[in-house]
Amino acid sequence: MNQQIADSLAVALKQQIIGEDILSLLEKPKSLELGDVAFPCFTLAKVWKKSPQSIAAHIASQLNHDSIERVQAVGGYVNIFLDQQKVTQQVLRKILHDKQLYGTTPTKMGTVVLDFSSPNIAKPFSMGHLRSTVIGNALANIAEKNGYQAIRINHLGDWGTQFGKLIVAYQLWGDKEAISASPIEELLKIYVKFHEEAEQDPTLNEQARAAFKALEDGNEEAQALWQWFRDVSFVEFQTIYELLGIHFDAFIGEAFYNDKMPSVVTELKEKGLLVESEGAYVVEMEEMPPCLITKTDGATLYATRDLAAALYRQQHYQPQKMFYVVGNEQSLHFKQLFQVIEKMGYPWAKNLQHVSFGMMLKDGKKMSTRKGKVVLLADVLAEAIATAQRNMEQKNPSLPNKEQVAKQVGVGAVIFNDLKSHRLNDIEFSIEQMMNFEGETGPYVQYTYARICSILDKKKAPTQDMLFKSLGEQAWPIILLLEQFPKTVAMAFEQADPSQIAKYALQLARLFNKYYAQYKILAEDEQQASRLALCQSVAIVLKESLALLGIESPENM
Ligand code: ARG
């Protein structure tokens, strides 16, 4: 709509300013009484050395578009009132016709690689990994909606010196059965014990180094243990992904790049970027500490593997964009990584983006440990689901598929809580709050959707070819918001910001509930069909918004 208005404004201005520039100037008036769209004339006034009032008056007299009802020039603004009848007709028709494809870009835009989740083998799936998983998956969905093919990559932390420690710890204190039963918990236990014991007995560290060296050199026993740690951890991670309903196109861990690093190191050398520093090799950086490439003993590092991974992905997928969805604390790492790639002369360095995020807090504190014990994500999800189940027993005890719905609501609450604020903010984690049916929560949006489904169960919405009537003052903001959905989808991708979709869904749910409180949707009058069409459209867009966030929409709850 704004695009069309911008084009008409350009015509009214005899193309002296292009539609694109006008589009970026268009505003939403403070209240709908002032109009639906406003065009401020102050920028033009400066350039043209005329008063904004006279420019506004001139435009107001010239502006002409089918969907515009009237135009007013007020204090240097052109205030535009849309033809509610026509716009209502257009918007509802489009949504009923496109259904869940409303807002989808049909053109093929290329590929986007998303590196997200990426937990570490034999370590618990932390709250930070949850954030990465949820944000990354939403971003992948949003990329797809915008016409891109999304490649979801899990860059598992399955390599590094900690595996030497783990091997030694296992050989000393490992209990095969206990580990098989509860892999990550048990592996973590012996890993922690290793650190405690190593304080008394430093030779343990020597042994660990030797064990890691053996692993790197392909020693069979070390390899087998590593593979086993990886396999059992993987199974545990998979249960979490299943619960969250998230899949990956590739689980390519750091270890995958072991045989790809020598050529990267050679390339750095050939390009004159590698500098020796006390036996180690680094790439010097501008305005930050050097990036360590190999240690004194020749071993590679996290950054080296990321470098190999980036080159590999570029070669393999030639993506338009590569997103790394990783917490704030790794900012320096990614800045260094991107700068190394730039220094290597690769123009695609500009396509790399660190999509960083803040911490998960509980009662204002970092949520990594609880009395020294790690907060397990699986426990948290189980608690959310149990809470949803209890709520359901109270609110809707006769619901047939309570268990499934409880899962959808519990998991949806956790995801929504994460995505509703901008990712850079730290977020509070309170099960009680995120489950509140009346708060700014996933269950609130889901509940609104279910409520509409039950209305439409009683009476089906019409098809798109009828003439929709405008529905009055309370419905108009809903129509305007529905019209904004495609733009919101585009912005969420451009700014790598799923919270725009979450906020949009909340607002749509809020507006709809307000409308619902005032109007009898099913009243048998001549506007009934249009009201039902509005309900159906809101349901489609709410469901699609939640789907973009990775949340399911039960029809009954
Ligand atoms: N495994 C890492 C961690 O848990 C995250 C990896 C992120 N991705 C990457 N390409 N570095 O901290």
Coordinates of C-alpha atoms and ligand atoms in Angstrom, one line a residue:
M1 CA 0.0 0.0 0.0
N2 CA 2.7 2.4 1.0
Q3 CA 4.5 1.6 -2.2
Q4 CA 1.5 2.5 -4.2
I5 CA 1.0 5.7 -2.3
A6 CA 4.7 6.6 -2.8
D7 CA 4.3 6.1 -6.5
S8 CA 1.2 8.3 -6.6
L9 CA 3.1 11.0 -4.6
A10 CA 5.9 10.8 -7.2
V11 CA 3.4 11.4 -9.9
A12 CA 1.9 14.3 -8.0
L13 CA 5.4 15.7 -7.6
K14 CA 6.0 15.3 -11.4
Q15 CA 8.7 12.7 -10.6
Q16 CA 11.0 15.3 -9.1
I17 CA 11.7 12.9 -6.3
I18 CA 11.7 9.2 -6.8
G19 CA 9.2 6.7 -5.3
E20 CA 11.9 4.9 -3.3
D21 CA 12.9 8.1 -1.4
I22 CA 9.3 9.0 -0.8
L23 CA 8.6 5.5 0.6
S24 CA 11.3 5.9 3.2
L25 CA 9.7 9.3 4.3
L26 CA 6.2 8.0 4.7
E27 CA 5.0 7.9 8.3
K28 CA 2.2 6.5 10.3
P29 CA 0.3 9.4 11.9
K30 CA 0.1 9.5 15.7
S31 CA -3.6 8.7 15.6
L32 CA -5.8 7.4 13.0
E33 CA -7.9 10.6 13.2
L34 CA -5.0 12.3 11.5
G35 CA -5.1 9.9 8.6
D36 CA -3.7 6.5 7.8
V37 CA -0.5 7.6 6.1
A38 CA 1.4 10.9 6.4
F39 CA 4.0 12.4 4.1
P40 CA 6.2 15.1 5.8
C41 CA 7.3 17.8 3.5
F42 CA 10.2 19.2 5.5
T43 CA 13.0 17.4 3.7
L44 CA 11.7 18.6 0.4
A45 CA 11.2 22.1 1.7
K46 CA 14.9 22.4 2.5
V47 CA 16.0 21.2 -0.9
W48 CA 13.4 23.2 -2.8
K49 CA 13.7 26.3 -0.6
K50 CA 9.9 26.5 -0.2
S51 CA 7.7 26.3 2.9
P52 CA 6.7 22.8 3.9
Q53 CA 3.1 24.1 4.1
S54 CA 3.0 25.2 0.5
I55 CA 4.5 22.0 -0.7
A56 CA 1.9 20.0 1.4
A57 CA -0.9 22.1 0.0
H58 CA 0.3 21.6 -3.5
I59 CA 0.6 17.8 -3.1
A60 CA -2.8 17.6 -1.5
S61 CA -4.4 19.2 -4.5
Q62 CA -2.7 16.9 -6.9
L63 CA -2.6 13.5 -5.2
N64 CA -4.8 10.9 -6.8
H65 CA -5.1 7.2 -6.2
D66 CA -7.9 4.7 -6.3
S67 CA -7.5 3.6 -2.7
I68 CA -7.3 7.2 -1.3
E69 CA -10.4 8.7 0.0
R70 CA -9.3 12.1 0.9
V71 CA -6.1 14.1 1.5
Q72 CA -5.4 17.0 4.0
A73 CA -2.5 19.3 4.2
V74 CA -1.8 20.1 7.9
G75 CA 1.3 21.9 9.2
G76 CA 3.7 20.7 6.5
Y77 CA 2.3 17.2 6.4
V78 CA 0.2 15.6 3.7
N79 CA -2.3 13.4 5.7
I80 CA -3.8 10.7 3.6
F81 CA -7.0 8.9 4.5
L82 CA -7.5 5.6 2.7
D83 CA -10.7 4.3 1.3
Q84 CA -11.6 1.8 4.0
Q85 CA -14.0 0.0 1.8
K86 CA -11.5 -0.6 -1.0
V87 CA -8.6 -1.4 1.1
T88 CA -10.6 -3.8 3.3
Q89 CA -11.7 -5.5 0.1
Q90 CA -8.1 -5.7 -1.3
V91 CA -6.5 -6.9 1.9
L92 CA -9.0 -9.6 2.8
R93 CA -9.2 -10.9 -0.7
K94 CA -5.5 -11.2 -1.0
I95 CA -5.2 -13.1 2.3
L96 CA -8.1 -15.4 1.6
H97 CA -6.6 -16.1 -1.8
D98 CA -2.9 -16.5 -0.8
K99 CA -3.6 -18.2 2.6
Q100 CA -0.4 -19.1 4.3
L101 CA 1.5 -17.9 1.3
Y102 CA 0.4 -14.3 2.1
G103 CA 3.7 -12.3 2.5
T104 CA 5.8 -15.0 0.8
T105 CA 8.3 -13.9 -1.8
P106 CA 7.7 -16.1 -4.8
T107 CA 11.0 -15.3 -6.6
K108 CA 14.1 -17.4 -5.9
M109 CA 16.5 -15.2 -4.0
G110 CA 19.4 -17.5 -3.5
T111 CA 20.8 -19.3 -0.5
V112 CA 21.3 -18.3 3.1
V113 CA 23.5 -20.4 5.4
L114 CA 22.6 -20.3 9.1
D115 CA 25.0 -21.6 11.6
F116 CA 23.1 -22.0 14.9
S117 CA 22.5 -24.1 18.0
S118 CA 25.9 -25.8 17.8
P119 CA 26.2 -27.3 21.3
N120 CA 29.3 -28.9 22.5
I121 CA 29.7 -32.7 22.8
A122 CA 29.7 -34.1 26.3
K123 CA 28.5 -30.7 27.7
P124 CA 25.0 -29.7 28.6
F125 CA 22.8 -27.9 26.2
S126 CA 23.0 -24.5 27.8
M127 CA 20.4 -21.7 27.8
G128 CA 22.7 -19.9 25.4
H129 CA 22.4 -22.8 23.0
L130 CA 18.6 -22.6 23.4
R131 CA 18.6 -19.0 22.5
S132 CA 20.8 -19.7 19.4
T133 CA 18.6 -22.6 18.4
V134 CA 15.3 -20.7 18.7
I135 CA 16.6 -17.5 17.1
G136 CA 18.5 -19.3 14.3
N137 CA 15.5 -21.5 13.4
A138 CA 13.1 -18.5 13.3
L139 CA 15.6 -16.6 11.1
A140 CA 15.8 -19.6 8.8
N141 CA 12.0 -19.7 8.5
I142 CA 11.9 -16.0 7.9
A143 CA 14.6 -16.3 5.2
E144 CA 12.5 -19.0 3.5
K145 CA 9.5 -16.8 3.6
N146 CA 11.5 -14.1 1.9
G147 CA 12.4 -16.4 -1.0
Y148 CA 15.7 -17.8 0.1
Q149 CA 16.7 -21.4 0.5
A150 CA 17.8 -21.7 4.1
I151 CA 20.6 -24.2 4.9
R152 CA 20.5 -25.0 8.6
I153 CA 23.9 -26.0 9.9
N154 CA 24.7 -27.3 13.3
H155 CA 28.4 -26.6 13.9
L156 CA 28.8 -29.1 16.7
G157 CA 31.6 -28.5 19.1
D158 CA 33.2 -31.9 18.7
W159 CA 36.9 -31.1 18.7
G160 CA 39.4 -29.5 20.9
T161 CA 41.7 -30.2 23.8
Q162 CA 38.9 -31.0 26.2
F163 CA 38.5 -34.3 24.5
G164 CA 42.0 -35.3 25.7
K165 CA 40.8 -34.6 29.2
L166 CA 37.6 -36.5 28.7
I167 CA 39.4 -39.5 27.4
V168 CA 41.8 -39.6 30.4
A169 CA 38.9 -39.0 32.8
Y170 CA 37.0 -41.9 31.2
Q171 CA 39.9 -44.2 31.4
L172 CA 40.4 -43.4 35.1
W173 CA 36.8 -43.1 36.4
G174 CA 34.4 -43.8 33.6
D175 CA 31.4 -46.0 34.1
K176 CA 30.2 -47.2 30.7
E177 CA 26.7 -48.2 31.8
A178 CA 26.1 -44.9 33.7
I179 CA 27.2 -43.0 30.7
S180 CA 25.0 -44.9 28.3
A181 CA 22.0 -44.3 30.6
S182 CA 22.6 -40.6 31.0
P183 CA 25.4 -39.5 28.8
I184 CA 25.8 -35.8 29.2
E185 CA 25.3 -35.8 32.9
E186 CA 27.8 -38.5 33.5
L187 CA 30.4 -37.2 31.1
L188 CA 30.1 -33.8 32.7
K189 CA 30.7 -35.4 36.1
I190 CA 34.0 -37.0 35.1
Y191 CA 35.0 -33.9 33.3
V192 CA 34.5 -31.8 36.4
K193 CA 36.3 -34.4 38.5
F194 CA 39.2 -34.3 36.0
H195 CA 39.6 -30.5 36.7
E196 CA 39.4 -31.0 40.5
E197 CA 42.0 -33.8 40.5
A198 CA 44.3 -32.0 38.1
E199 CA 44.7 -29.3 40.7
Q200 CA 46.4 -31.8 43.0
D201 CA 48.1 -33.8 40.3
P202 CA 49.3 -31.8 37.3
T203 CA 50.6 -34.9 35.5
L204 CA 46.9 -35.4 34.5
N205 CA 47.1 -32.4 32.2
E206 CA 50.2 -34.0 30.6
Q207 CA 48.2 -37.2 30.1
A208 CA 45.3 -35.2 28.6
R209 CA 47.6 -33.5 26.1
A210 CA 49.0 -36.8 25.1
A211 CA 45.5 -38.3 24.7
F212 CA 44.4 -35.4 22.5
K213 CA 47.6 -35.8 20.4
A214 CA 46.8 -39.5 20.1
L215 CA 43.3 -38.6 19.0
E216 CA 44.6 -36.1 16.4
D217 CA 47.1 -38.7 15.1
G218 CA 44.3 -41.1 14.6
N219 CA 44.9 -43.5 17.5
E220 CA 42.2 -46.2 17.3
E221 CA 41.2 -46.3 20.9
A222 CA 41.1 -42.6 21.3
Q223 CA 39.1 -42.3 18.1
A224 CA 36.6 -44.9 19.2
L225 CA 36.0 -43.2 22.6
W226 CA 35.6 -39.8 20.9
Q227 CA 33.1 -41.3 18.4
W228 CA 31.2 -42.8 21.3
F229 CA 31.1 -39.6 23.3
R230 CA 29.9 -37.8 20.2
D231 CA 27.2 -40.4 19.4
V232 CA 25.7 -40.6 22.8
S233 CA 25.6 -36.8 23.2
F234 CA 24.1 -36.5 19.8
V235 CA 21.2 -38.7 20.8
E236 CA 20.5 -36.5 23.7
F237 CA 20.6 -33.3 21.6
Q238 CA 18.2 -34.9 19.1
T239 CA 15.5 -35.4 21.7
I240 CA 15.7 -31.7 22.4
Y241 CA 15.4 -30.8 18.7
E242 CA 12.5 -33.2 18.3
L243 CA 10.7 -31.6 21.2
L244 CA 11.4 -28.1 19.7
G245 CA 10.4 -29.3 16.3
I246 CA 13.6 -28.2 14.7
H247 CA 15.6 -29.9 12.0
F248 CA 19.0 -29.3 10.5
D249 CA 20.2 -29.8 7.0
A250 CA 23.6 -30.7 8.2
F251 CA 25.3 -31.6 11.5
I252 CA 28.9 -30.7 10.5
G253 CA 31.0 -30.4 13.6
E254 CA 34.3 -28.8 14.0
A255 CA 36.1 -32.1 13.6
F256 CA 34.9 -32.3 10.0
Y257 CA 37.4 -29.5 9.2
N258 CA 40.5 -31.3 10.6
D259 CA 41.8 -32.4 7.2
K260 CA 40.8 -29.1 5.6
M261 CA 42.9 -26.9 7.8
P262 CA 46.4 -27.5 6.4
S263 CA 45.4 -25.9 3.1
V264 CA 43.9 -22.9 4.9
V265 CA 47.1 -22.4 6.8
T266 CA 49.1 -22.7 3.6
E267 CA 46.9 -20.2 1.9
L268 CA 47.3 -17.7 4.8
K269 CA 51.1 -18.2 4.5
E270 CA 51.1 -17.7 0.8
K271 CA 49.0 -14.5 1.1
G272 CA 51.6 -13.2 3.5
L273 CA 49.2 -13.0 6.4
L274 CA 50.7 -15.4 8.8
V275 CA 53.1 -13.9 11.4
E276 CA 55.1 -15.9 13.9
S277 CA 54.6 -14.9 17.5
E278 CA 56.5 -16.9 20.2
G279 CA 56.3 -20.1 18.2
A280 CA 52.6 -19.7 17.5
Y281 CA 51.2 -18.3 14.2
V282 CA 48.7 -15.4 14.1
V283 CA 47.1 -13.0 11.7
E284 CA 47.5 -9.4 12.7
M285 CA 44.3 -7.5 13.0
E286 CA 43.3 -3.9 12.8
E287 CA 42.0 -2.4 16.0
M288 CA 41.8 -5.8 17.8
P289 CA 44.1 -8.5 19.2
P290 CA 45.7 -10.8 16.6
C291 CA 43.8 -13.9 15.6
L292 CA 45.6 -17.1 16.7
I293 CA 45.8 -19.6 13.9
T294 CA 48.1 -22.3 15.2
K295 CA 49.5 -22.9 18.7
T296 CA 53.2 -23.5 19.5
D297 CA 52.7 -27.2 19.2
G298 CA 51.1 -26.8 15.8
A299 CA 47.6 -27.5 17.0
T300 CA 44.8 -25.5 15.4
L301 CA 42.1 -23.6 17.2
Y302 CA 38.4 -22.8 17.3
A303 CA 39.1 -19.8 14.9
T304 CA 41.1 -22.0 12.5
R305 CA 38.2 -24.4 12.2
D306 CA 35.7 -21.6 11.7
L307 CA 37.9 -20.2 9.0
A308 CA 38.0 -23.6 7.2
A309 CA 34.3 -23.9 7.7
A310 CA 33.5 -20.5 6.2
L311 CA 35.7 -21.3 3.1
Y312 CA 34.0 -24.7 2.8
R313 CA 30.5 -23.2 3.0
Q314 CA 31.2 -20.5 0.5
Q315 CA 32.5 -23.1 -1.9
H316 CA 29.7 -25.5 -1.3
Y317 CA 26.6 -23.2 -1.1
Q318 CA 27.7 -19.9 -2.5
P319 CA 25.3 -18.2 -0.2
Q320 CA 24.0 -14.7 -0.4
K321 CA 24.4 -14.5 3.3
M322 CA 26.1 -16.5 6.1
F323 CA 24.6 -16.0 9.6
Y324 CA 26.3 -17.1 12.8
V325 CA 23.8 -17.1 15.5
V326 CA 26.0 -17.0 18.6
G327 CA 25.9 -15.1 21.9
N328 CA 27.5 -11.7 22.5
E329 CA 30.5 -13.1 24.3
Q330 CA 31.9 -14.4 21.0
S331 CA 31.8 -11.0 19.3
L332 CA 35.6 -10.6 19.1
H333 CA 36.0 -14.1 17.7
F334 CA 33.6 -13.3 14.8
K335 CA 35.1 -9.9 14.1
Q336 CA 38.5 -11.5 13.8
L337 CA 37.2 -14.3 11.7
F338 CA 35.5 -11.9 9.3
Q339 CA 38.5 -9.7 9.1
V340 CA 40.8 -12.6 8.3
I341 CA 38.6 -13.6 5.4
E342 CA 38.5 -10.0 4.2
K343 CA 42.3 -9.8 4.4
M344 CA 42.5 -13.1 2.4
G345 CA 40.9 -11.0 -0.4
Y346 CA 37.5 -12.7 -0.5
P347 CA 34.8 -10.2 -1.5
W348 CA 32.1 -12.5 0.1
A349 CA 33.5 -11.5 3.5
K350 CA 30.8 -8.8 3.5
N351 CA 28.1 -11.5 3.4
L352 CA 29.1 -12.8 6.8
Q353 CA 27.1 -11.7 9.8
H354 CA 27.3 -12.4 13.5
V355 CA 23.7 -12.5 14.7
S356 CA 24.5 -12.1 18.4
F357 CA 22.2 -12.1 21.4
G358 CA 22.1 -11.4 25.1
M359 CA 21.9 -13.7 28.1
M360 CA 19.1 -15.6 29.6
L361 CA 18.6 -14.4 33.2
K362 CA 16.7 -15.8 36.1
D363 CA 15.9 -13.3 38.8
G364 CA 18.3 -10.9 37.2
K365 CA 21.3 -13.4 37.2
K366 CA 22.9 -15.4 34.5
M367 CA 21.1 -18.7 34.2
S368 CA 24.0 -21.1 33.7
T369 CA 24.2 -22.7 37.1
R370 CA 21.9 -23.4 39.9
K371 CA 23.6 -24.2 43.2
G372 CA 26.5 -25.4 41.1
K373 CA 24.3 -27.6 39.1
V374 CA 23.6 -26.9 35.4
V375 CA 20.1 -25.9 34.5
L376 CA 19.2 -28.6 32.0
L377 CA 17.1 -27.4 29.1
A378 CA 15.3 -30.7 29.0
D379 CA 14.1 -30.1 32.6
V380 CA 13.0 -26.6 31.7
L381 CA 11.0 -27.7 28.8
A382 CA 9.4 -30.5 30.8
E383 CA 8.4 -28.0 33.5
A384 CA 6.8 -25.7 30.9
I385 CA 4.9 -28.6 29.4
A386 CA 3.7 -29.7 32.8
T387 CA 2.6 -26.2 33.6
A388 CA 0.6 -26.1 30.4
Q389 CA -1.0 -29.4 31.2
R390 CA -2.1 -28.2 34.6
N391 CA -3.6 -25.0 33.1
M392 CA -5.4 -27.1 30.6
E393 CA -6.9 -29.4 33.3
Q394 CA -8.3 -26.3 34.9
K395 CA -9.5 -24.4 31.8
N396 CA -10.5 -27.1 29.4
P397 CA -10.5 -30.5 31.1
S398 CA -12.5 -32.2 28.3
L399 CA -10.0 -31.3 25.6
P400 CA -9.4 -34.5 23.7
N401 CA -5.6 -34.3 22.8
K402 CA -4.5 -32.6 26.0
E403 CA -1.0 -34.0 25.9
Q404 CA -0.2 -32.8 22.5
V405 CA -1.6 -29.4 23.1
A406 CA 0.3 -29.1 26.4
K407 CA 3.5 -29.8 24.5
Q408 CA 2.6 -27.2 21.8
V409 CA 1.7 -24.6 24.4
G410 CA 4.6 -25.3 26.8
V411 CA 7.2 -25.3 24.1
G412 CA 5.6 -22.4 22.3
A413 CA 5.7 -20.4 25.5
V414 CA 9.5 -20.9 25.9
I415 CA 10.2 -20.0 22.3
F416 CA 7.9 -17.0 22.3
N417 CA 9.4 -15.7 25.5
D418 CA 12.8 -15.8 23.8
L419 CA 11.8 -14.1 20.6
K420 CA 9.5 -11.3 21.7
S421 CA 12.3 -9.0 22.7
H422 CA 15.1 -7.9 20.5
R423 CA 17.8 -10.6 20.5
L424 CA 20.5 -8.2 21.9
N425 CA 18.5 -7.7 25.1
D426 CA 19.1 -10.0 28.0
I427 CA 15.8 -11.9 28.7
E428 CA 14.2 -13.0 31.9
F429 CA 13.2 -16.6 32.2
S430 CA 10.1 -17.1 34.3
I431 CA 7.9 -20.1 33.5
E432 CA 5.0 -18.5 35.3
Q433 CA 5.2 -15.3 33.3
M434 CA 5.7 -16.9 29.9
M435 CA 2.7 -19.1 30.4
N436 CA 0.3 -16.3 31.4
F437 CA -2.6 -16.5 29.0
E438 CA -3.2 -12.7 29.4
G439 CA 0.4 -11.5 29.1
E440 CA 2.6 -10.8 26.2
T441 CA 3.1 -14.5 25.7
G442 CA 3.0 -17.3 23.2
P443 CA 0.0 -18.9 24.9
Y444 CA -1.9 -15.6 24.5
V445 CA -1.4 -15.5 20.8
Q446 CA -2.1 -19.3 20.5
Y447 CA -5.3 -18.8 22.5
T448 CA -6.4 -16.0 20.3
Y449 CA -5.9 -18.2 17.3
A450 CA -7.8 -21.1 18.9
R451 CA -10.6 -18.7 19.8
I452 CA -11.0 -17.7 16.1
C453 CA -10.9 -21.4 15.1
S454 CA -13.9 -22.0 17.3
I455 CA -15.8 -19.2 15.8
L456 CA -15.1 -20.5 12.3
D457 CA -16.1 -23.9 13.4
K458 CA -19.6 -22.6 14.0
K459 CA -19.8 -20.7 10.7
K460 CA -17.4 -21.0 7.8
A461 CA -15.7 -17.9 6.3
P462 CA -16.8 -16.9 2.8
T463 CA -14.4 -17.3 -0.2
Q464 CA -12.4 -14.5 -1.5
D465 CA -14.7 -13.5 -4.4
M466 CA -17.4 -11.8 -2.5
L467 CA -17.6 -8.1 -1.9
F468 CA -16.4 -7.3 1.6
K469 CA -17.8 -4.4 3.5
S470 CA -15.7 -2.1 5.6
L471 CA -16.2 -3.1 9.2
G472 CA -16.0 0.1 11.2
E473 CA -13.7 1.8 13.4
Q474 CA -12.4 -1.1 15.5
A475 CA -11.7 -3.3 12.5
W476 CA -9.8 -0.7 10.5
P477 CA -6.6 -0.9 12.5
I478 CA -6.7 -4.7 12.1
I479 CA -7.0 -4.3 8.3
L480 CA -4.1 -1.8 8.3
L481 CA -2.0 -4.2 10.4
L482 CA -2.8 -7.2 8.2
E483 CA -1.7 -5.1 5.2
Q484 CA 1.7 -4.6 6.9
F485 CA 2.5 -8.3 7.3
P486 CA 4.5 -8.7 4.1
K487 CA 6.6 -5.6 5.0
T488 CA 7.1 -6.9 8.5
V489 CA 8.3 -10.2 7.1
A490 CA 10.8 -8.4 4.9
M491 CA 12.1 -6.2 7.7
A492 CA 12.5 -9.1 10.0
F493 CA 14.9 -10.7 7.5
E494 CA 16.7 -7.5 6.6
Q495 CA 17.5 -6.7 10.2
A496 CA 17.9 -10.4 11.2
D497 CA 15.3 -9.7 13.9
P498 CA 12.6 -12.3 14.6
S499 CA 11.2 -10.1 17.4
Q500 CA 9.5 -8.0 14.8
I501 CA 7.3 -11.0 13.9
A502 CA 6.6 -11.8 17.6
K503 CA 5.6 -8.2 18.3
Y504 CA 3.5 -8.1 15.2
A505 CA 1.6 -11.3 16.3
L506 CA 1.1 -9.8 19.8
Q507 CA -0.4 -6.6 18.3
L508 CA -2.6 -8.4 15.9
A509 CA -3.9 -10.7 18.7
R510 CA -4.5 -7.7 20.9
L511 CA -6.4 -5.7 18.3
F512 CA -8.5 -8.7 17.4
N513 CA -9.4 -9.4 21.0
K514 CA -10.5 -5.8 21.4
Y515 CA -12.6 -6.1 18.3
Y516 CA -14.0 -9.4 19.5
A517 CA -15.0 -7.9 22.9
Q518 CA -17.1 -5.2 21.1
Y519 CA -18.7 -7.0 18.2
K520 CA -20.9 -10.0 17.8
I521 CA -19.1 -11.8 15.1
L522 CA -21.8 -14.3 14.4
A523 CA -24.7 -11.8 14.5
E524 CA -26.9 -12.5 11.5
D525 CA -26.6 -9.2 9.7
E526 CA -25.3 -8.1 6.3
Q527 CA -21.7 -7.6 7.6
Q528 CA -21.5 -11.2 9.0
A529 CA -19.6 -12.5 6.0
S530 CA -17.1 -9.7 6.1
R531 CA -16.5 -10.2 9.8
L532 CA -16.0 -13.9 9.2
A533 CA -13.5 -13.1 6.4
L534 CA -11.7 -10.8 8.8
C535 CA -11.5 -13.6 11.4
Q536 CA -10.2 -16.0 8.8
S537 CA -7.6 -13.6 7.7
V538 CA -6.4 -12.8 11.2
A539 CA -6.3 -16.6 11.9
I540 CA -4.2 -17.2 8.8
V541 CA -1.7 -14.4 9.6
L542 CA -1.5 -15.3 13.3
K543 CA -0.8 -18.9 12.5
E544 CA 1.8 -18.0 9.9
S545 CA 3.5 -15.6 12.3
L546 CA 3.8 -18.3 14.9
A547 CA 5.0 -20.8 12.4
L548 CA 7.8 -18.4 11.3
L549 CA 8.8 -18.2 15.0
G550 CA 8.8 -22.0 15.1
I551 CA 5.6 -22.3 17.2
E552 CA 2.6 -24.5 16.5
S553 CA -0.9 -23.3 16.6
P554 CA -3.4 -25.7 18.2
E555 CA -7.0 -25.2 17.1
N556 CA -8.3 -26.1 20.5
M557 CA -6.9 -25.3 23.8
Ligands
ARG1 N1 30.1 -24.6 20.0 C1 30.2 -23.2 20.2 C2 29.8 -22.9 21.7 O1 29.1 -23.6 22.3 C3 29.3 -22.4 19.3 C4 29.7 -22.5 17.9 C5 29.1 -21.4 17.1 N2 29.4 -21.5 15.7 C6 30.6 -21.2 15.1 N3 30.7 -21.4 13.8 N4 31.6 -20.8 15.8 O2 30.3 -21.9 22.2

